[in-house]
mmCIF file of C-alpha atoms and ligand atoms in Angstrom:
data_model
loop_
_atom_site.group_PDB
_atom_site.id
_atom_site.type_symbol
_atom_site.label_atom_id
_atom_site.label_comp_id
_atom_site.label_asym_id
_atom_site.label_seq_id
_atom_site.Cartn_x
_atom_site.Cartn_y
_atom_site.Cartn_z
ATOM 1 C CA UNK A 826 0.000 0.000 0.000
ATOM 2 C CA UNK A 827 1.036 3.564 -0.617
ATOM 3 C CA UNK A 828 0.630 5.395 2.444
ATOM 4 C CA UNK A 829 0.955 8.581 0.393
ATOM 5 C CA UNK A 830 3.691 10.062 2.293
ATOM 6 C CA UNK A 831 7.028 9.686 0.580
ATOM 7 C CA UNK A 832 9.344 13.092 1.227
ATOM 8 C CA UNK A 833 7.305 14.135 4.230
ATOM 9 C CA UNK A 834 9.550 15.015 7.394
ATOM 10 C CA UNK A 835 9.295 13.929 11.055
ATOM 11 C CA UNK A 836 10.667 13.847 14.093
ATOM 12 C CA UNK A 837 10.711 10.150 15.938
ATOM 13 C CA UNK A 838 11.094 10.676 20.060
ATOM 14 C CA UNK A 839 13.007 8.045 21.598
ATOM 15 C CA UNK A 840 14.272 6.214 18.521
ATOM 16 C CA UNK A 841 17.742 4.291 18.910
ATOM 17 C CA UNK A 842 15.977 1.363 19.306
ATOM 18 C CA UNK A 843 12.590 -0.542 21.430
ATOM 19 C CA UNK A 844 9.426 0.793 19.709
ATOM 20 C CA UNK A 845 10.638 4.171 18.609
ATOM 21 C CA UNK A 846 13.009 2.772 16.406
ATOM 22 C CA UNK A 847 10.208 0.601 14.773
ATOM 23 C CA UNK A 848 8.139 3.613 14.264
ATOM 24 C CA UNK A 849 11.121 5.704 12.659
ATOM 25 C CA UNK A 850 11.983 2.367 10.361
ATOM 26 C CA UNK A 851 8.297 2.127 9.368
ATOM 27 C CA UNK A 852 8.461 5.806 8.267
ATOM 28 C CA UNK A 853 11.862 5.425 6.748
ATOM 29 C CA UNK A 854 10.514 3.056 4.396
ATOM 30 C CA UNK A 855 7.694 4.733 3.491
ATOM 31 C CA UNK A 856 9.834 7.922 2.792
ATOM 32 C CA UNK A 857 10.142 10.248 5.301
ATOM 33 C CA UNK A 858 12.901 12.062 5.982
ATOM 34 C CA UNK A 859 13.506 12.205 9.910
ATOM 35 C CA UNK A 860 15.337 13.482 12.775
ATOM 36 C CA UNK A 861 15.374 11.023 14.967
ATOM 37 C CA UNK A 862 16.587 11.022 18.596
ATOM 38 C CA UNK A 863 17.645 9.727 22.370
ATOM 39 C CA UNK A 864 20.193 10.208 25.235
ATOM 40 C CA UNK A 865 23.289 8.109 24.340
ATOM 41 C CA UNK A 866 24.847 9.488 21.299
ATOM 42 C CA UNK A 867 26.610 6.697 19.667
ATOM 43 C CA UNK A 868 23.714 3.838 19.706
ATOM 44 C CA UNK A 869 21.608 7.050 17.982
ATOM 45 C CA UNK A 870 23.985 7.909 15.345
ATOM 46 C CA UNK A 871 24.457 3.867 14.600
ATOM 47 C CA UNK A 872 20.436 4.009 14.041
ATOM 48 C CA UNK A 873 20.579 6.847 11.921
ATOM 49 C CA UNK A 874 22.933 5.821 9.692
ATOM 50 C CA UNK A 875 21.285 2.590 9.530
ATOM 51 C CA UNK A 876 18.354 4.034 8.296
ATOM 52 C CA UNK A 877 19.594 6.348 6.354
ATOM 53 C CA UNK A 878 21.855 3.511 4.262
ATOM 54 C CA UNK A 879 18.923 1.006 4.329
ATOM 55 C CA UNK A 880 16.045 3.148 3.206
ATOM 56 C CA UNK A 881 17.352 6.469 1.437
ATOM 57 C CA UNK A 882 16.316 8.967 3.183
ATOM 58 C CA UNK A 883 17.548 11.686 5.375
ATOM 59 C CA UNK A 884 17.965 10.747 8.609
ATOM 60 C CA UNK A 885 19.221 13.433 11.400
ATOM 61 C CA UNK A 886 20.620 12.167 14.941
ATOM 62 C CA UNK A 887 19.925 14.462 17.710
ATOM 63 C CA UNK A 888 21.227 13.172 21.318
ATOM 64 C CA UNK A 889 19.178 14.849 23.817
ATOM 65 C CA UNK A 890 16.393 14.442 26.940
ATOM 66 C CA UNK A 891 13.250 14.699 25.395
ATOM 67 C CA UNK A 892 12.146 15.184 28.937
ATOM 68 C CA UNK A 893 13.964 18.279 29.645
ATOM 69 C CA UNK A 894 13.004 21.740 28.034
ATOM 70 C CA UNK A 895 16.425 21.957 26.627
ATOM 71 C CA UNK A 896 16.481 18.495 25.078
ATOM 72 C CA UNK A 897 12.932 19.108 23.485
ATOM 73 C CA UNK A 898 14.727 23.071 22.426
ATOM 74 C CA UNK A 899 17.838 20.689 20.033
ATOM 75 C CA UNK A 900 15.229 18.789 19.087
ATOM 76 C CA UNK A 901 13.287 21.360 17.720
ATOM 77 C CA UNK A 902 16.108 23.120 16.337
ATOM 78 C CA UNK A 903 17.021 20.362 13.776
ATOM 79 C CA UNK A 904 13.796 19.896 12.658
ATOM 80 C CA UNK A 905 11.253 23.108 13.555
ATOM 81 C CA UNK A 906 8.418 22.193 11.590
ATOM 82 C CA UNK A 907 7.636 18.519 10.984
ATOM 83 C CA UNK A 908 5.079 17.117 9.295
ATOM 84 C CA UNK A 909 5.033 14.189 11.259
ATOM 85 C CA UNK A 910 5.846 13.654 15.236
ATOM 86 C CA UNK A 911 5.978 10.220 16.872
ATOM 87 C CA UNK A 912 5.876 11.063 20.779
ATOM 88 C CA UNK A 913 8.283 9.015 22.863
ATOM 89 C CA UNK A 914 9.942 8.556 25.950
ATOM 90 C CA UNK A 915 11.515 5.998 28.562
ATOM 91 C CA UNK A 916 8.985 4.204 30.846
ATOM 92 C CA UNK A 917 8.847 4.917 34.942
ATOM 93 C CA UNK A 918 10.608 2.516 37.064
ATOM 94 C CA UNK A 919 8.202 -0.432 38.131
ATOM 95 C CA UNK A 920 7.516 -0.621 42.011
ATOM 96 C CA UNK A 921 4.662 -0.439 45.005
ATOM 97 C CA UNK A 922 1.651 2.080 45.474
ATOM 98 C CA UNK A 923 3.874 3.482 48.535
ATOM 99 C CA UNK A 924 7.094 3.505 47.018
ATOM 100 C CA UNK A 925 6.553 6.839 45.162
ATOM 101 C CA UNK A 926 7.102 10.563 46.378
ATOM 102 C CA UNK A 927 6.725 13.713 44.499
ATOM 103 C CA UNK A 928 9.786 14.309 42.760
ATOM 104 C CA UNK A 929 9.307 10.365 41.595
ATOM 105 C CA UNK A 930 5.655 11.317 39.767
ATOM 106 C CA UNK A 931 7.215 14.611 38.379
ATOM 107 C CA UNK A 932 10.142 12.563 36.553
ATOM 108 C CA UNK A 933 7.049 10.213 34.879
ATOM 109 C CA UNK A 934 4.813 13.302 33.900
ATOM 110 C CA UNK A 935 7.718 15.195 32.856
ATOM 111 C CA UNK A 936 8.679 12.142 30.675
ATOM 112 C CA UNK A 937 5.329 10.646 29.872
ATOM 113 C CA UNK A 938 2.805 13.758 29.552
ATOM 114 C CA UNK A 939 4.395 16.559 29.710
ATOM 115 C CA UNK A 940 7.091 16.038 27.144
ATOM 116 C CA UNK A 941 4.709 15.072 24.327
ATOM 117 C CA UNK A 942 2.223 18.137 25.219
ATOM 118 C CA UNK A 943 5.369 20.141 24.714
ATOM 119 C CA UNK A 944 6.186 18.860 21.212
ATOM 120 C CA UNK A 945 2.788 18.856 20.249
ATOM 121 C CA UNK A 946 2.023 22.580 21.233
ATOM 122 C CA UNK A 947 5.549 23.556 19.655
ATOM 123 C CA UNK A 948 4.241 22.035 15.731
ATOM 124 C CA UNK A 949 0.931 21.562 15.735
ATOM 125 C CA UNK A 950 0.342 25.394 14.993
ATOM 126 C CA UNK A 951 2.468 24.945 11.347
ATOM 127 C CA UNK A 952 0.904 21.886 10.902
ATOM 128 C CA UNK A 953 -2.659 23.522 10.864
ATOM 129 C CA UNK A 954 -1.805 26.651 8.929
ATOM 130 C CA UNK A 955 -0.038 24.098 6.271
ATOM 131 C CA UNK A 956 -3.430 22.170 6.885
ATOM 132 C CA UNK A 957 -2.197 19.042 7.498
ATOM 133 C CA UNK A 958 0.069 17.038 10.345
ATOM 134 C CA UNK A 959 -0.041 13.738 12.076
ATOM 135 C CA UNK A 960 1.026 12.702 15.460
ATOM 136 C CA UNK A 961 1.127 9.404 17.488
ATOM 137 C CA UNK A 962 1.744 9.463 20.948
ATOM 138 C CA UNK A 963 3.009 6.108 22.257
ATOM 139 C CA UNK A 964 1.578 5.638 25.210
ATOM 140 C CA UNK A 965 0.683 1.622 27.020
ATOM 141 C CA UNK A 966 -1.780 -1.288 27.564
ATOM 142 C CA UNK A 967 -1.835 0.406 30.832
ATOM 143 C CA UNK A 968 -4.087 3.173 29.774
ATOM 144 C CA UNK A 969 -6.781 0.782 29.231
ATOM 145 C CA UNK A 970 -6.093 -1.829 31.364
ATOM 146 C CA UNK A 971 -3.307 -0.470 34.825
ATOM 147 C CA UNK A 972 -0.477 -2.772 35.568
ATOM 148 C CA UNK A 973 -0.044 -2.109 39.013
ATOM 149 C CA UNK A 974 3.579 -2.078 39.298
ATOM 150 C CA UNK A 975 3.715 0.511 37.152
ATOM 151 C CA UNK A 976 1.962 3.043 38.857
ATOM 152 C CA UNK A 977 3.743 5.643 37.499
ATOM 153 C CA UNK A 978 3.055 5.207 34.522
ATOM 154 C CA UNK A 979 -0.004 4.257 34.821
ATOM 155 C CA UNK A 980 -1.091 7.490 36.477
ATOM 156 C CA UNK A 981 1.593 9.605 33.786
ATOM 157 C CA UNK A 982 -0.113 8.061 30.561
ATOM 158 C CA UNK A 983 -3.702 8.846 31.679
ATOM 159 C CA UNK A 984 -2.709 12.054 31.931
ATOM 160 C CA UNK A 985 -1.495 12.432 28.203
ATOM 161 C CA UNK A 986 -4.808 10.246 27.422
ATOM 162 C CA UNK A 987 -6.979 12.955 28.337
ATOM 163 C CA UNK A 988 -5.330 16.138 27.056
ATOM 164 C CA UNK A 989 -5.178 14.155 23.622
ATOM 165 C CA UNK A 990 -9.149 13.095 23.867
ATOM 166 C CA UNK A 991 -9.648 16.844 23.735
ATOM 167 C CA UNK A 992 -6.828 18.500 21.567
ATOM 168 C CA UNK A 993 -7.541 15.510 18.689
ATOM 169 C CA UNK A 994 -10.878 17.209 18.409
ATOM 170 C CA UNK A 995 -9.705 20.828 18.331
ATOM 171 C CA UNK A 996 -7.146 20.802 15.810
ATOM 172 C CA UNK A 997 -9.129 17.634 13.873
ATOM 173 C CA UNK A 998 -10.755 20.260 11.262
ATOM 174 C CA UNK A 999 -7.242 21.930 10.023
ATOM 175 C CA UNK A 1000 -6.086 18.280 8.949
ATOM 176 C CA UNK A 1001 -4.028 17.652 11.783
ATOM 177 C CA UNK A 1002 -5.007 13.913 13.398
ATOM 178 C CA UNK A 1003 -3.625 13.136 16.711
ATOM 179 C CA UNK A 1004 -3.803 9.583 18.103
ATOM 180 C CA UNK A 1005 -2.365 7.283 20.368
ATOM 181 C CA UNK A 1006 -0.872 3.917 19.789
ATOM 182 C CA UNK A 1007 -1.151 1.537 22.951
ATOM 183 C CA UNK A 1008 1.928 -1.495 23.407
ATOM 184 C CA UNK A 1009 1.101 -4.211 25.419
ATOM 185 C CA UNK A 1010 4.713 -6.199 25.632
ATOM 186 C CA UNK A 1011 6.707 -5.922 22.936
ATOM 187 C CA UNK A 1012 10.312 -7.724 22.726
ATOM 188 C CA UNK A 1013 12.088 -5.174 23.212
ATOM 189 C CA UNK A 1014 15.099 -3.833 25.859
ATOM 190 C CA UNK A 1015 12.157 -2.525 28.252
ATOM 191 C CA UNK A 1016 10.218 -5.922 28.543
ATOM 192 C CA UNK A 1017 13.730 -7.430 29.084
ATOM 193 C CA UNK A 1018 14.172 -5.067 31.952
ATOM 194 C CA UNK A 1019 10.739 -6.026 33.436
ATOM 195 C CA UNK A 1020 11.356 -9.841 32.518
ATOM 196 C CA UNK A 1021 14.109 -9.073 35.199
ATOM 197 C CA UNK A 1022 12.017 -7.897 37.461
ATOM 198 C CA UNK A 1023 9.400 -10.913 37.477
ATOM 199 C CA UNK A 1024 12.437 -13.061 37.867
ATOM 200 C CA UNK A 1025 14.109 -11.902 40.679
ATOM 201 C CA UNK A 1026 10.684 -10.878 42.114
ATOM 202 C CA UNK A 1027 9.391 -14.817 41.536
ATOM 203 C CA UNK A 1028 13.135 -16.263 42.084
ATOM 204 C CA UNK A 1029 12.696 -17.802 38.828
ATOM 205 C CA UNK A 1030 14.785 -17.539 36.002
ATOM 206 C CA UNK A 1031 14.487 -15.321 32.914
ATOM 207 C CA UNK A 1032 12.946 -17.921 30.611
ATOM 208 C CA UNK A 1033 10.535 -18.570 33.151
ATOM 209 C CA UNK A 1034 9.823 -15.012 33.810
ATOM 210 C CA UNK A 1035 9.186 -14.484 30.030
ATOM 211 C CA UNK A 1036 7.331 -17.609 29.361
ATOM 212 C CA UNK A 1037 4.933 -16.900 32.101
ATOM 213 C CA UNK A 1038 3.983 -13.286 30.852
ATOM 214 C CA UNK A 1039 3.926 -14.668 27.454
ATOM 215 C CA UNK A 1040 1.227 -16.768 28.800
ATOM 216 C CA UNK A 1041 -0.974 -14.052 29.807
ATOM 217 C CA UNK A 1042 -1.333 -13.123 25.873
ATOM 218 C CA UNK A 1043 -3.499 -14.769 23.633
ATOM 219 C CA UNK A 1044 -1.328 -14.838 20.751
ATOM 220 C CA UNK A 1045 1.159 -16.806 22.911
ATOM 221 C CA UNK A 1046 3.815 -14.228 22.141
ATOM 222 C CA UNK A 1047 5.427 -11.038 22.588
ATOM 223 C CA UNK A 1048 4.731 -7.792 19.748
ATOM 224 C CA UNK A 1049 7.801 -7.270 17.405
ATOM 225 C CA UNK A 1050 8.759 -3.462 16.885
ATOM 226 C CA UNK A 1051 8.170 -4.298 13.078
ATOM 227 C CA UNK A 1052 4.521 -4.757 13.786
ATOM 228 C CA UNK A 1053 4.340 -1.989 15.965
ATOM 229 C CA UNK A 1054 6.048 0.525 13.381
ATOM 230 C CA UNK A 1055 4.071 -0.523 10.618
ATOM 231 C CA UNK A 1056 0.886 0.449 12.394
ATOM 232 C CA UNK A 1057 2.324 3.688 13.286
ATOM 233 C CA UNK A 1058 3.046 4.432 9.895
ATOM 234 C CA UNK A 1059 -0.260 3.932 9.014
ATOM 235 C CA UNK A 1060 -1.564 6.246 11.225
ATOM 236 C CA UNK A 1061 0.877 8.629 10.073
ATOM 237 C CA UNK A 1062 0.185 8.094 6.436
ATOM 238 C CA UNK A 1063 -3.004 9.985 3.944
ATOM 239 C CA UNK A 1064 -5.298 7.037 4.541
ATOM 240 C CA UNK A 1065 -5.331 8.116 8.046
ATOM 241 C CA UNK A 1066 -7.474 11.123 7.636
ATOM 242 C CA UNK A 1067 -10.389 9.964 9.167
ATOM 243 C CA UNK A 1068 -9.107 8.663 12.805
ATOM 244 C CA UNK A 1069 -9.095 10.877 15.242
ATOM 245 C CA UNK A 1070 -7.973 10.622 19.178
ATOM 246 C CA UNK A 1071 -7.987 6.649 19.229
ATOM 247 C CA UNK A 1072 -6.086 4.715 21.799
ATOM 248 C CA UNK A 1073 -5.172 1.846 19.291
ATOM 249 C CA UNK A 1074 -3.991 -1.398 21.552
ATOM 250 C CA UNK A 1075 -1.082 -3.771 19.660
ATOM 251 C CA UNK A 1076 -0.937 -6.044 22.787
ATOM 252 C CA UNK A 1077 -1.903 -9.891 20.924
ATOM 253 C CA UNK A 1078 -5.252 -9.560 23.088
ATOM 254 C CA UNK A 1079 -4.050 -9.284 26.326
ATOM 255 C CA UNK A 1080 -6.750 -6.327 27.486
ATOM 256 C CA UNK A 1081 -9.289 -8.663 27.631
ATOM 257 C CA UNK A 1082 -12.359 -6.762 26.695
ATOM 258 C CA UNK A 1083 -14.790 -6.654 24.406
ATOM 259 C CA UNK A 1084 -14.524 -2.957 23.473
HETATM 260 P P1 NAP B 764 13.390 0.632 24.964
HETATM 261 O O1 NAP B 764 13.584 -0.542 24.076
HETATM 262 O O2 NAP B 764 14.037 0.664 26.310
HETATM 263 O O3 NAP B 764 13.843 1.933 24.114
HETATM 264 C C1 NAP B 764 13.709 3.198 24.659
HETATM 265 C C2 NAP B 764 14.270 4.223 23.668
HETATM 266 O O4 NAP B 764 13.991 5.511 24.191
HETATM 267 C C3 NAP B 764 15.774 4.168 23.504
HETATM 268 O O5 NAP B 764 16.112 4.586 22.203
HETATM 269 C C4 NAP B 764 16.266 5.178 24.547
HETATM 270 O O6 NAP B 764 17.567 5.620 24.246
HETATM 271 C C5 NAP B 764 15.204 6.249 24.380
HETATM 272 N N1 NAP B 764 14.940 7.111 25.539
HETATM 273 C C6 NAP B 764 14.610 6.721 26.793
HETATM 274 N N2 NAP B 764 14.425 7.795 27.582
HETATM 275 C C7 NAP B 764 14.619 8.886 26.794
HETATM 276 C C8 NAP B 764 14.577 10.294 27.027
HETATM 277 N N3 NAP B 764 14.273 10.787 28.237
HETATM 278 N N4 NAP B 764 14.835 11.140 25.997
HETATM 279 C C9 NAP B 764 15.141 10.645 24.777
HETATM 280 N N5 NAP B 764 15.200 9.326 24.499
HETATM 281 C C10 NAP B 764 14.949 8.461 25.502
HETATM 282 O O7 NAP B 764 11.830 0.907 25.279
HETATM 283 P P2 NAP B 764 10.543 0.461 24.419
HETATM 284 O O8 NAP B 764 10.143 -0.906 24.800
HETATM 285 O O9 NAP B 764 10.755 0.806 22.999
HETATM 286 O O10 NAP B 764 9.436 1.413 25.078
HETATM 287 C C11 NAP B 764 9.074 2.672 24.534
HETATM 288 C C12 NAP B 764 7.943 3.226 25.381
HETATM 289 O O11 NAP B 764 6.825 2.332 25.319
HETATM 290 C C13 NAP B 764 8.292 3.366 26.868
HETATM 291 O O12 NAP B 764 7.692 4.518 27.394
HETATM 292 C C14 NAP B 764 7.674 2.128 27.479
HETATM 293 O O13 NAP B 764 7.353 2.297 28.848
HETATM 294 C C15 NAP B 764 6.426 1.980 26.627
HETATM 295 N N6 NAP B 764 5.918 0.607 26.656
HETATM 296 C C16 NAP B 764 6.685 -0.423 26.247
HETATM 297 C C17 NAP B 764 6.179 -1.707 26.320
HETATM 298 C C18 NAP B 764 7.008 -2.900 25.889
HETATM 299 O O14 NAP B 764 6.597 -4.025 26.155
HETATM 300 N N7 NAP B 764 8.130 -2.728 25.253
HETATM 301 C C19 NAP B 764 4.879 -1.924 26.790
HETATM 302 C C20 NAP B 764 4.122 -0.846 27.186
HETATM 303 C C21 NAP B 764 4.650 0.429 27.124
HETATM 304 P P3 NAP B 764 18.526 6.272 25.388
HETATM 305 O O15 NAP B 764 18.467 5.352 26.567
HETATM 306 O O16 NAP B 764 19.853 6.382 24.738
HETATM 307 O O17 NAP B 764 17.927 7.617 25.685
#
């Protein structure tokens, strides 16, 4: 399928690898020319050139905190104006309802709310005058279903949830759809790090740990960051036009609901 958005630009939050890096691929291949970006500077130049050599397009590396104002500011600066922005950010440290002080739940809505309301309100004003944008937020199962050790982010991601509920329907009518796109686990380096958890937790061993949440999803596996790209692209593509502030779940039918 053409998704109708070869040359378009975007930025991709998060991207050296996991989820964000599936997104940015996705887009990559459809076209898109992208500044992509993260923390550690080396793994996030080795993705961009990656990208670049694999799919011809341009692809910028910018190392930075999305969660800090001066992070989001370099960001920005490479790429001002994007038709396309893929929301992103490392997930809260799992734990206990009582575990968690103020400065803990300011760190996960700095990183998990307030970030991606930043980027949004910094491009979606182009993207309206230019009458057309697209943005994914990616958010977790967690928002329709809470994990309970991850309170956090839990509490973090509803808090993006709602502000995009509203804002997808205020900007809808310039062109601009907003959604969100919902993981359950995906193989990638976070589910290992909460694999590790379950283990040491349980006292089993990793295979064990994995097996046993692999268990809890109906498709008997974990996501790939493939699948979860491609969907992302999608959403960020011309056939998109008509979805608007959706919480799309990729989790193999582990929510188990019938809506
Ligand atoms: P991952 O494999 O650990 O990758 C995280 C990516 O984000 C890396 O490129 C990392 O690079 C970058 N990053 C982390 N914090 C950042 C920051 N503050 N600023 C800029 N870049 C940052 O994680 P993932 O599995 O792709 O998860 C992506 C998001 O989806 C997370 O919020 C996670 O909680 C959520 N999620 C994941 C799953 C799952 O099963 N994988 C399920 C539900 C929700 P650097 O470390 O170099 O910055």
């Amino acid at each position: 399928m053409d998704l109708g958005i070869k040359g378009k630009t975007a930025i991709v939050c998060a991207a050296s690898k996991g989820l964000g890096r599936g997104c940015a691929e996705a887009l990559a291949e459809a076209g898109v020319d992208l500044v992509i970006n993260a923390r550690s500077q080396g793994p996030l130049e080795q993705a961009a050139q990656e990208i670049a050599e694999k799919y011809g397009v341009q692809v910028t590396a910018v190392a930075a905190d999305i969660s800090t104002e001066e992070g989001r500011a370099k960001v920005l600066a490479a790429m001002p104006s994007p038709d396309i922005l893929v929301n992103n950010a490392g997930g809260p440290p799992p734990g206990m309802w009582h575990d968690w002080e103020r400065e803990d739940f300011i760190k996960a809505l700095d990183a998990n709310m307030l970030a991606p309301i930043a980027m949004m309100k910094a491009v979606l004003p182009a993207m309206m005058d230019r009458g057309w944008g697209r943005v994914v937020n990616i958010t977790s199962q967690s928002v329709k279903s809470p994990i309970a050790v991850l309170g956090l982010s839990n509490s973090a991601r509803a808090g993006l949830t709602g502000y995009v509920g509203g804002t997808s329907r205020q900007v809808a009518g310039s062109g601009v759809n907003i959604n969100n796109l919902l993981p359950g686990i995906h193989a990638t380096d976070r589910a290992i790090s909460l694999d590790q958890g379950v283990a040491k937790a349980e006292g089993i061993s990793m295979e064990a740990a994995r097996a046993q949440r692999a268990a809890t999803i109906p498709a008997g596996r974990y996501g790939t960051a493939e699948e979860f790209g491609a969907m992302c692209a999608f959403l960020c593509s011309e056939k998109a036009g008509f979805i608007v502030g959706q919480n799309i779940l990729l989790d193999g039918g582990a929510v188990n609901a019938t809506l």
